[in-house]
Coordinates of C-alpha atoms and ligand atoms in Angstrom, one line a residue:
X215 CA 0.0 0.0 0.0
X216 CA 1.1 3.1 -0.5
X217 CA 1.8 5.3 2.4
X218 CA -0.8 8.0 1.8
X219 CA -3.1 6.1 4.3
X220 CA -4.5 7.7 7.4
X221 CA -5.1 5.8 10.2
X222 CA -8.7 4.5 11.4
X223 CA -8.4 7.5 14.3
X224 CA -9.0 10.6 11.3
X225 CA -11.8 9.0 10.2
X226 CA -13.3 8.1 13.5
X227 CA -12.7 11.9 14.5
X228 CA -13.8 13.1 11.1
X229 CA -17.5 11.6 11.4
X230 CA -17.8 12.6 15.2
X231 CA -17.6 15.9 14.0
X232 CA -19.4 16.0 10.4
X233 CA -22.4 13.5 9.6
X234 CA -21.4 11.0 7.2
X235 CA -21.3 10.8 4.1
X236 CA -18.7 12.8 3.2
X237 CA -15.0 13.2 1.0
X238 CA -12.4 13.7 3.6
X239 CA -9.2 14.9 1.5
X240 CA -6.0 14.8 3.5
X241 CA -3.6 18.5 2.4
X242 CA -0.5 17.0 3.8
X243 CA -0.8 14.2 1.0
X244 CA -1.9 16.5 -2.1
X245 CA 1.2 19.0 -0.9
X246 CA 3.5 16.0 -0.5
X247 CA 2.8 14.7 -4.1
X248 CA 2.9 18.4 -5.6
X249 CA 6.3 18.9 -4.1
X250 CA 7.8 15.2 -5.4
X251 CA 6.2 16.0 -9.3
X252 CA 7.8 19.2 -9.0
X253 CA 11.4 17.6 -7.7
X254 CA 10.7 14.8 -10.4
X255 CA 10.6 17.5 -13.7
X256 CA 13.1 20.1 -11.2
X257 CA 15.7 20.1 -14.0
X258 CA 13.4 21.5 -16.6
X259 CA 13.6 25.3 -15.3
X260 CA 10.1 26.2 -16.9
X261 CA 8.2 22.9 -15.5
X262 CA 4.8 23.8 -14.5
X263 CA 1.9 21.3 -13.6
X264 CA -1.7 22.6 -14.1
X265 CA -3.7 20.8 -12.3
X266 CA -6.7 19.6 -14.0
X267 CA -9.7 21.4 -12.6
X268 CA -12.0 18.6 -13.4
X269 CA -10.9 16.0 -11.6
X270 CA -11.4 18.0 -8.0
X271 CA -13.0 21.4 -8.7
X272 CA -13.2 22.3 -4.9
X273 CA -11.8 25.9 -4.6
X274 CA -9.9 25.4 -1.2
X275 CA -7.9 22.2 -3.3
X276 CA -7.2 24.9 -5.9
X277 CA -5.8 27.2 -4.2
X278 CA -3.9 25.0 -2.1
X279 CA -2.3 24.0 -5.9
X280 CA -1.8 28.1 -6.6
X281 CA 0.5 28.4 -3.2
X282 CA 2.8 25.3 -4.4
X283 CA 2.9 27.2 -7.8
X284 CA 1.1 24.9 -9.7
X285 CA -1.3 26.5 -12.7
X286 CA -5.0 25.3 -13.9
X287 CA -6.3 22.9 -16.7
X288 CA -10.0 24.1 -17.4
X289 CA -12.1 22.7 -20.1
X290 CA -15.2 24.8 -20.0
X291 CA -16.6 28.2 -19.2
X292 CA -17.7 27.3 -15.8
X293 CA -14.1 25.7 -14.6
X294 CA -12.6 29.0 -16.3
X295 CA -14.8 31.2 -13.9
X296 CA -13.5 28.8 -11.2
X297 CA -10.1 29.8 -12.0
X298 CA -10.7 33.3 -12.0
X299 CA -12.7 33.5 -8.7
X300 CA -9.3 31.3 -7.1
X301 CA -6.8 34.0 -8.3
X302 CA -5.2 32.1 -11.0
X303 CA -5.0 34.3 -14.5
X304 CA -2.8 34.8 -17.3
X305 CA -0.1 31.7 -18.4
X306 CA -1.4 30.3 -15.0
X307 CA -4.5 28.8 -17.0
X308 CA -4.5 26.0 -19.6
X309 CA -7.6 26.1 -21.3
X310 CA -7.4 22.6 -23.3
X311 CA -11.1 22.0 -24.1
X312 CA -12.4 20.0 -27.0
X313 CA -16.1 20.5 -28.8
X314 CA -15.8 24.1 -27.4
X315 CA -18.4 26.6 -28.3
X316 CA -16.4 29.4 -29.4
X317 CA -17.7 31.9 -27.3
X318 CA -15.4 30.3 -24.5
X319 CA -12.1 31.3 -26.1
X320 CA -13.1 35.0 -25.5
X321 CA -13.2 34.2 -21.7
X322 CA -10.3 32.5 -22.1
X323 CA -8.5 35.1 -23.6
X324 CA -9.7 37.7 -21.2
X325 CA -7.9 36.0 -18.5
X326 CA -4.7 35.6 -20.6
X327 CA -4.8 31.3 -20.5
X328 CA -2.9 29.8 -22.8
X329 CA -5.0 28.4 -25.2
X330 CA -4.7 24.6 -26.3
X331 CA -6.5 24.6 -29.7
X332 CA -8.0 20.7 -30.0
X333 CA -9.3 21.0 -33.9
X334 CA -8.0 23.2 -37.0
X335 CA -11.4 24.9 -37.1
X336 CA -10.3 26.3 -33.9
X337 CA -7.9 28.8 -35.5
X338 CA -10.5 30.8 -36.7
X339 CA -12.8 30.4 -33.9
X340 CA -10.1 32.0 -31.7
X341 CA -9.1 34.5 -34.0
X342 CA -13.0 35.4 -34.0
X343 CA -13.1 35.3 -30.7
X344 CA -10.2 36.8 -28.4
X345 CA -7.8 37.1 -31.3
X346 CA -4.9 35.0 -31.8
X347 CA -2.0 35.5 -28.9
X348 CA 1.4 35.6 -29.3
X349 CA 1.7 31.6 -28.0
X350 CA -0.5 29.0 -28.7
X351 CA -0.9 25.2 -28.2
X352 CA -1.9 22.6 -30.3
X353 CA -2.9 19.3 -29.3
X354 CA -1.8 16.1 -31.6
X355 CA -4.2 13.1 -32.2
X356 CA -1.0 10.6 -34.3
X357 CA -4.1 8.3 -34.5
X358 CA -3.6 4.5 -35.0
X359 CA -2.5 2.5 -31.9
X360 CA -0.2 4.4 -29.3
X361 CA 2.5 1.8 -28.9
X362 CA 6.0 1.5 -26.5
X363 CA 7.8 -1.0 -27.3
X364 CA 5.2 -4.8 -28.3
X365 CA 2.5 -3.0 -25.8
X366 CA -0.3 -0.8 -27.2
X367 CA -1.1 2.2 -24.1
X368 CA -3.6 3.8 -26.0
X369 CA -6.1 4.2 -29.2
X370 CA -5.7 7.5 -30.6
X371 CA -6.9 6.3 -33.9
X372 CA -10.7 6.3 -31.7
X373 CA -10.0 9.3 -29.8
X374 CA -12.2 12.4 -30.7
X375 CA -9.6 14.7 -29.8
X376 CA -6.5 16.2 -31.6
X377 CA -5.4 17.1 -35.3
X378 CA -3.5 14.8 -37.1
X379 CA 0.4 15.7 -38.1
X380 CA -0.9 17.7 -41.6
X381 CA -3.2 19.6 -39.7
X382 CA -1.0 20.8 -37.1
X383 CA 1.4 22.4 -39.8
X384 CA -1.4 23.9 -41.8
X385 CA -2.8 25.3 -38.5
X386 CA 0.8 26.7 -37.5
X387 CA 0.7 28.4 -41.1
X388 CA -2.7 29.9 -40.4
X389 CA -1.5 31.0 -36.8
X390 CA 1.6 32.9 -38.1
X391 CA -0.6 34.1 -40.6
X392 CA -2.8 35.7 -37.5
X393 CA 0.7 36.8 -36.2
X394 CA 1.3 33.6 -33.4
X395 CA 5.2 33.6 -32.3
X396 CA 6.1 30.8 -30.3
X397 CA 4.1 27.6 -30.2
X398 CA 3.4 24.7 -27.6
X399 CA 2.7 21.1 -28.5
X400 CA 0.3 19.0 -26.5
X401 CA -1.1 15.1 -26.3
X402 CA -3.0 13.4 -24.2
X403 CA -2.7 9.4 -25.2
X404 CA -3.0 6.9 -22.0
X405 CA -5.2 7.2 -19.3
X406 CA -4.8 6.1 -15.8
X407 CA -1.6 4.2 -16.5
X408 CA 1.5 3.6 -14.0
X409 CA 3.9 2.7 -16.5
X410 CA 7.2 4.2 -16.2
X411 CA 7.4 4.5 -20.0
X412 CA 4.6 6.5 -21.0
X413 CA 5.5 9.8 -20.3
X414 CA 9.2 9.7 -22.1
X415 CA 7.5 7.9 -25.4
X416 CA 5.0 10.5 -25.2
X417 CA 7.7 13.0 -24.9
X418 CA 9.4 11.9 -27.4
X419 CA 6.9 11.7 -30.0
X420 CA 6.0 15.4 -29.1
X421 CA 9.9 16.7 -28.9
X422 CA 10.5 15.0 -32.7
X423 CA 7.5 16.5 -33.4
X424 CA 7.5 20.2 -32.2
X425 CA 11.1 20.4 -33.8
X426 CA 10.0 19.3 -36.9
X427 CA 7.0 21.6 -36.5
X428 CA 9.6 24.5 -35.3
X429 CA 11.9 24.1 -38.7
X430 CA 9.2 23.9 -41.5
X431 CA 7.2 27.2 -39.7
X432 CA 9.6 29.0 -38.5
X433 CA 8.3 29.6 -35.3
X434 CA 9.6 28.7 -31.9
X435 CA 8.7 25.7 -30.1
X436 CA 7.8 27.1 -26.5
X437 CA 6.9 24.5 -24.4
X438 CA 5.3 20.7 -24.7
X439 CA 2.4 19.4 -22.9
X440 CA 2.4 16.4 -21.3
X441 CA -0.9 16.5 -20.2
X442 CA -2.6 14.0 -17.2
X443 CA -2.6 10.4 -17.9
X444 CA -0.1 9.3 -14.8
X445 CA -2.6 6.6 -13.3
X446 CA -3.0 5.7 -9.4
X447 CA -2.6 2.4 -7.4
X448 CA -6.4 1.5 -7.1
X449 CA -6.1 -2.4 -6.5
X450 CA -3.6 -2.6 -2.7
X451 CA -1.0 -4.6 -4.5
X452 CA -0.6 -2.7 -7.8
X453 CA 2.6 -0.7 -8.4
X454 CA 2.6 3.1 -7.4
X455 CA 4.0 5.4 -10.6
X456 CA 7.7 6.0 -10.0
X457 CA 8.2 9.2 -10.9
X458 CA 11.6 9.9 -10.4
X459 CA 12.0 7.9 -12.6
X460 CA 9.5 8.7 -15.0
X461 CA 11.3 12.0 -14.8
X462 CA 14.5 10.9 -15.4
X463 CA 13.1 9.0 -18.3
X464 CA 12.2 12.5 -19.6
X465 CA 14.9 14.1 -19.2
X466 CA 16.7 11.8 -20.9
X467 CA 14.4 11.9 -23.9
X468 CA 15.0 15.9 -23.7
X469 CA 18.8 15.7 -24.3
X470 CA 18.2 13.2 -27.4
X471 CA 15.6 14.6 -29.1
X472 CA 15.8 18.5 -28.0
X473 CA 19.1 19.8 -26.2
X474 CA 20.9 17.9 -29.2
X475 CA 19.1 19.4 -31.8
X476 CA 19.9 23.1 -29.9
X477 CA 16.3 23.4 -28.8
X478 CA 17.9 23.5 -25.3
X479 CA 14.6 26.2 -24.1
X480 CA 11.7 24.1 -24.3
X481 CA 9.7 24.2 -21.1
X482 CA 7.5 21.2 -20.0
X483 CA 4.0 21.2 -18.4
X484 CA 1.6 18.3 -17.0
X485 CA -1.8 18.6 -16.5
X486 CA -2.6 15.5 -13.8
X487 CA -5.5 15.2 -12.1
X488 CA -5.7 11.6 -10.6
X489 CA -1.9 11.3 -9.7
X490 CA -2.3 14.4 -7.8
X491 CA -5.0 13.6 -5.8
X492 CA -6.6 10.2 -6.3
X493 CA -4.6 8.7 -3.4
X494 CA -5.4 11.3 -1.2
X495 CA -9.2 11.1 -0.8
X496 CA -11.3 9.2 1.1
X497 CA -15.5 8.6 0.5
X498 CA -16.3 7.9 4.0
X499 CA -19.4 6.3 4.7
X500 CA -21.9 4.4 7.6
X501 CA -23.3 1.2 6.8
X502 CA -27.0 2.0 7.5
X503 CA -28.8 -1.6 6.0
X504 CA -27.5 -5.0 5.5
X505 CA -29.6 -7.6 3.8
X506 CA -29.8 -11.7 2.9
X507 CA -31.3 -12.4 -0.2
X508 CA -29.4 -14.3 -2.9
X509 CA -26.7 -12.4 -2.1
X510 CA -25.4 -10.6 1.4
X511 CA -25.7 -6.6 0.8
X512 CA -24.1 -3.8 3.5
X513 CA -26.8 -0.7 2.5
X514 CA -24.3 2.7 2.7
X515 CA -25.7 6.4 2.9
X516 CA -24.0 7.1 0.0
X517 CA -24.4 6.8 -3.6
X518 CA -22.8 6.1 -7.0
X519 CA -24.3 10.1 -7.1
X520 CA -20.9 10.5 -5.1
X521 CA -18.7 8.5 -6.7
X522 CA -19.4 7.1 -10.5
X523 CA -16.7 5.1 -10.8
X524 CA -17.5 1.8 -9.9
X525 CA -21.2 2.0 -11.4
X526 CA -19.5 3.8 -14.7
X527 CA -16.5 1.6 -15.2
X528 CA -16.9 -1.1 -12.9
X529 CA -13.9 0.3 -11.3
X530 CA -12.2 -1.2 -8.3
X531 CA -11.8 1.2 -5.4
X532 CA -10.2 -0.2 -2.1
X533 CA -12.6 -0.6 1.0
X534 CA -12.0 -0.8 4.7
X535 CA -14.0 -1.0 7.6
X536 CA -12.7 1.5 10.3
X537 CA -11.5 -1.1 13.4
X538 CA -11.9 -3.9 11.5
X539 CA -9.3 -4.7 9.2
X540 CA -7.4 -6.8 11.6
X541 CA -10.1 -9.5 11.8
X542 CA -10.2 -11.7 8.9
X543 CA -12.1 -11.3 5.7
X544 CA -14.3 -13.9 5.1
X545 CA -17.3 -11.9 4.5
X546 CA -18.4 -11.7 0.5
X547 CA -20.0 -9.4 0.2
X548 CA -21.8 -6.4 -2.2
X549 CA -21.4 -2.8 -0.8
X550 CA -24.0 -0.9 -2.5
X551 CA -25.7 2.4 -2.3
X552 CA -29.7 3.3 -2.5
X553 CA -30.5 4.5 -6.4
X554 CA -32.7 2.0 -8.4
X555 CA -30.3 1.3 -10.2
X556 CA -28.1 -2.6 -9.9
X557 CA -25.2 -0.6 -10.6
X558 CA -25.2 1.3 -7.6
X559 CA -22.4 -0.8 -6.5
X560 CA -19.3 0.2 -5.0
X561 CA -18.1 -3.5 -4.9
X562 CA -19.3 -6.8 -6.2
X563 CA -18.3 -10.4 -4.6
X564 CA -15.9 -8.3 -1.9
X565 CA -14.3 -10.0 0.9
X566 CA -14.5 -7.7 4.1
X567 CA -14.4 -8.1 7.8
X568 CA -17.2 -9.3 9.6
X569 CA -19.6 -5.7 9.9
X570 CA -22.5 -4.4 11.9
X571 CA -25.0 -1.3 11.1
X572 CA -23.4 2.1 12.4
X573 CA -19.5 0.9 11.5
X574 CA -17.7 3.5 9.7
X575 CA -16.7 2.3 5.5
X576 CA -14.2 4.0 3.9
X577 CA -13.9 3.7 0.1
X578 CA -10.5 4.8 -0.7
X579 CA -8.6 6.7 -3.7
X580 CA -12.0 8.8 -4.2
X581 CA -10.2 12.3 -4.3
X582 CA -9.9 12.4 -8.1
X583 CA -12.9 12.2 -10.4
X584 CA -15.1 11.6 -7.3
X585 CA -17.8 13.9 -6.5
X586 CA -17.1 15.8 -9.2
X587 CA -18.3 13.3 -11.3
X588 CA -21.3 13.1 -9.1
X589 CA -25.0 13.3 -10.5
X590 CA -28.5 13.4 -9.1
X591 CA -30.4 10.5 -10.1
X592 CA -33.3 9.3 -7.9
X593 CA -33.2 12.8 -6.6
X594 CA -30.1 12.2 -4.3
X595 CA -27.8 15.1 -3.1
X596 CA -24.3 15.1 -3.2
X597 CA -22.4 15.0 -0.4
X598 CA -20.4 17.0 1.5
X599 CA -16.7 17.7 1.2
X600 CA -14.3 18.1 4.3
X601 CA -10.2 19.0 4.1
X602 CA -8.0 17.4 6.8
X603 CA -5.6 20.2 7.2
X604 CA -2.0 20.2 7.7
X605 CA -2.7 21.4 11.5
X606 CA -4.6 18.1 12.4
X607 CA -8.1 19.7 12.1
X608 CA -11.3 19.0 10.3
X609 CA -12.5 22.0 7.6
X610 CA -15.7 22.2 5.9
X611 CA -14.6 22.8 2.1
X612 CA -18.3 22.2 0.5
X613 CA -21.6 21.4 2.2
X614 CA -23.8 18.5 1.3
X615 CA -26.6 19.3 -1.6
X616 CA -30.1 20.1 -0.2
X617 CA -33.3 20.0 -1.7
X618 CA -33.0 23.7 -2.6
X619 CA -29.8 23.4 -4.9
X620 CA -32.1 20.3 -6.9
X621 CA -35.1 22.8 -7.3
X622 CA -33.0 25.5 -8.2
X623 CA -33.3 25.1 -11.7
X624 CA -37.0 25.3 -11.5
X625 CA -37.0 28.7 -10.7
X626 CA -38.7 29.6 -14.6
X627 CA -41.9 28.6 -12.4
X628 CA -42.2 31.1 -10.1
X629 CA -44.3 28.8 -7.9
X630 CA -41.3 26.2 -7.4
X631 CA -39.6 30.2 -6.4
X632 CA -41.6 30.3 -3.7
X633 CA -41.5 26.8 -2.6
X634 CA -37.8 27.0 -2.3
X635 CA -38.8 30.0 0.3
X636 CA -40.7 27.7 2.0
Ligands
PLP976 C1 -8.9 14.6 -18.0 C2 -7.8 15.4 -18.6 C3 -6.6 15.6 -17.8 C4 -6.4 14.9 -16.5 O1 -6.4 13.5 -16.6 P1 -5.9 12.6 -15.4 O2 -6.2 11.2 -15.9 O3 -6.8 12.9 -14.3 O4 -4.5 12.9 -15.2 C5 -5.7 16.4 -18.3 N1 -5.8 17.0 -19.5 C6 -6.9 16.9 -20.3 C7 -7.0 17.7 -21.5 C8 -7.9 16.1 -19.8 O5 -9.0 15.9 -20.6

């Protein structure tokens, strides 16, 4: 396991002071694993990791991320705004959205992001909209099968995003047309993976690339984009991403494919989510039910509405039963939540302690694409988010949905206004 655990004491003292459920989200661990990303990429002078906003738009996580001097990823109007209102503006904000109504570049714009153009039709979209800046980005789809080595890590070839290798020199030409200077290079080509490999092939596709791209426009490579991607530990046994090493595998990939081709000046960015804070949060629960039919159920008061994963993907998050785990497991059991829907399961055939109704569940590895990811099916409310501070204490960073935020959008009839007054 890795040691981003907190003991069974945090959580007990979390829930004796907020009412479960809630996202408990530990800020000595996030900090920690901002500082080691940043000593992993420390020899690239203009490394910068924007975290990506989707993965945990709370605003005290994001500004936590601005003091360690870490920038934003937003993909929308909305996480843009979010940006703003948490003090990040100008080359602070990546703005890689795909699909984008145009509109949203002139927000963009207005806040000085860099922009990541996804699509060639883009060119003209910003130029309508903002103008074109003196640096842009460009994301690359190279389409067929991402390979390193005999093992395919990705299908670009079925991803809607990107422009292949022609387009990205006919929208450079545009660009320089619009009077663009310097240009970035981005790529986004394996998700959720731990293997130490994938960054420095990715790297190296984009630095052969960007200097090919630099020579036949003229313009200046700025900076390549390495995007998220860097995966998690979700099964206990599975390898944690070295990235040390994964930075030292870049770095090597710099010398060969930049510094030796005197393109010594190329800054690098990320833009994780998951790696940054996956590990770090914590869905913690009650059992409230538990049931004997065909199978043996424990009933939680929470919901795939606050975490999607496992109903989504069928994806395996890590549970634990607070004073338990030293008993044996030889319960099999399904943990599931209340929407009337079979998916609502957070595990299927797990083996867990022997439980009762009122013990504390934790479902671990829930601080990336958790409650963000969160819906409203069956009328349920998302719940609450709390930050376990650096000091030891318990902080309040979101409050659970009521019935009020669920109306809200029934406020063109002014009789569900004054309901909500109710
Ligand atoms: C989702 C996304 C990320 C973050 O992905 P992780 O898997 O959380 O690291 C980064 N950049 C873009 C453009 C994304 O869509």
């Amino acid at each position: 396991m890795p040691n981003f655990s907190l003991d069974d004491h945090v959580f007990t003292a979390a829930c004796a002071q907020f009412a479960t459920p809630f996202h408990l989200y530990d800020e000595r661990g996030i900090r920690a694993t901002a500082r080691r990303l940043k000593a992993a990429f420390g020899w690239n002078p203009g490394f910068r990791e924007y975290f990506a906003v989707k993965a945990l738009p709370t605003p005290a996580i994001l500004r936590l991320f601005r003091q360690v001097g870490c920038g934003l990823d937003c993909a929308s109007y909305t996480e843009l705004k979010l940006a703003q209102a948490c003090g990040f503006s100008g080359d602070a904000i990546m703005f890689s959205a795909n699909d984008v109504p145009p509109s949203e570049f002139a927000l963009a714009r207005k806040l000085g992001a860099l922009v990541n153009l996804d699509d060639l039709t883009h060119v003209e979209e910003l130029r309508e909209n903002g103008g074109v800046p003196e640096t842009v980005c460009l994301r690359f789809n190279p389409g067929g099968h991402f390979r390193v080595g005999n093992a395919i890590m990705g299908d670009p070839g079925e991803a809607k995003y990107g422009m292949t290798r022609a387009q990205l020199s006919e929208a450079l030409s545009q660009l320089k047309e619009y009077g663009m200077q310097r240009f970035g290079l981005h790529a986004f080509l394996s998700s959720n993976t731990t293997d130490p490999d994938y960054y420095p092939a990715l790297a190296r596709l984009l630095f052969q690339t960007g200097r090919e791209l630099a020579a036949e426009s003229g313009l200046t490579l700025e900076f390549v984009n390495l995007s998220g991607g860097i995966g998690v530990p979700y099964l206990p046994d599975a390898p944690e991403a070295d990235i040390e090493g994964i930075g030292e595998g870049v770095r090597r990939a710099y010398e060969e494919e930049l510094t030796a081709y005197g393109f010594g000046n190329v800054s690098l960015k990320t833009e994780l989510g998951r790696y940054m804070t996956a590990p770090h949060g914590w869905l913690t629960t009650h059992i409230v039910h538990e049931k004997r039919i065909y199978k043996h159920y424990l009933g939680l008061d929470a919901s795939a509405c606050d975490l999607l994963r496992p109903a989504m993907y069928g994806a395996y998050h890590h549970i634990t039963i607070v004073g338990r785990e030293q008993l044996p497991h030889d319960e099999k059991v399904d943990v599931v939540g209340s929407l009337c829907e079979n998916n609502d399961k957070f595990a299927v055939d797990r083996m867990l302690p022997k439980t009762e109704i009122g013990d504390i569940l934790v479902i671990h590895d829930t601080g990336a694409h958790g409650l963000s990811m969160g819906y409203n099916y069956n009328g349920k409310l998302r719940c609450k988010e709390v930050l376990y501070t650096e000091n030891g204490e318990f902080t309040l960073i979101r409050r659970a949905e009521t019935p009020r935020d669920y109306f809200a959008t029934l406020d063109v009839d002014p009789a569900w206004q004054k309901l909500n007054e109710d």
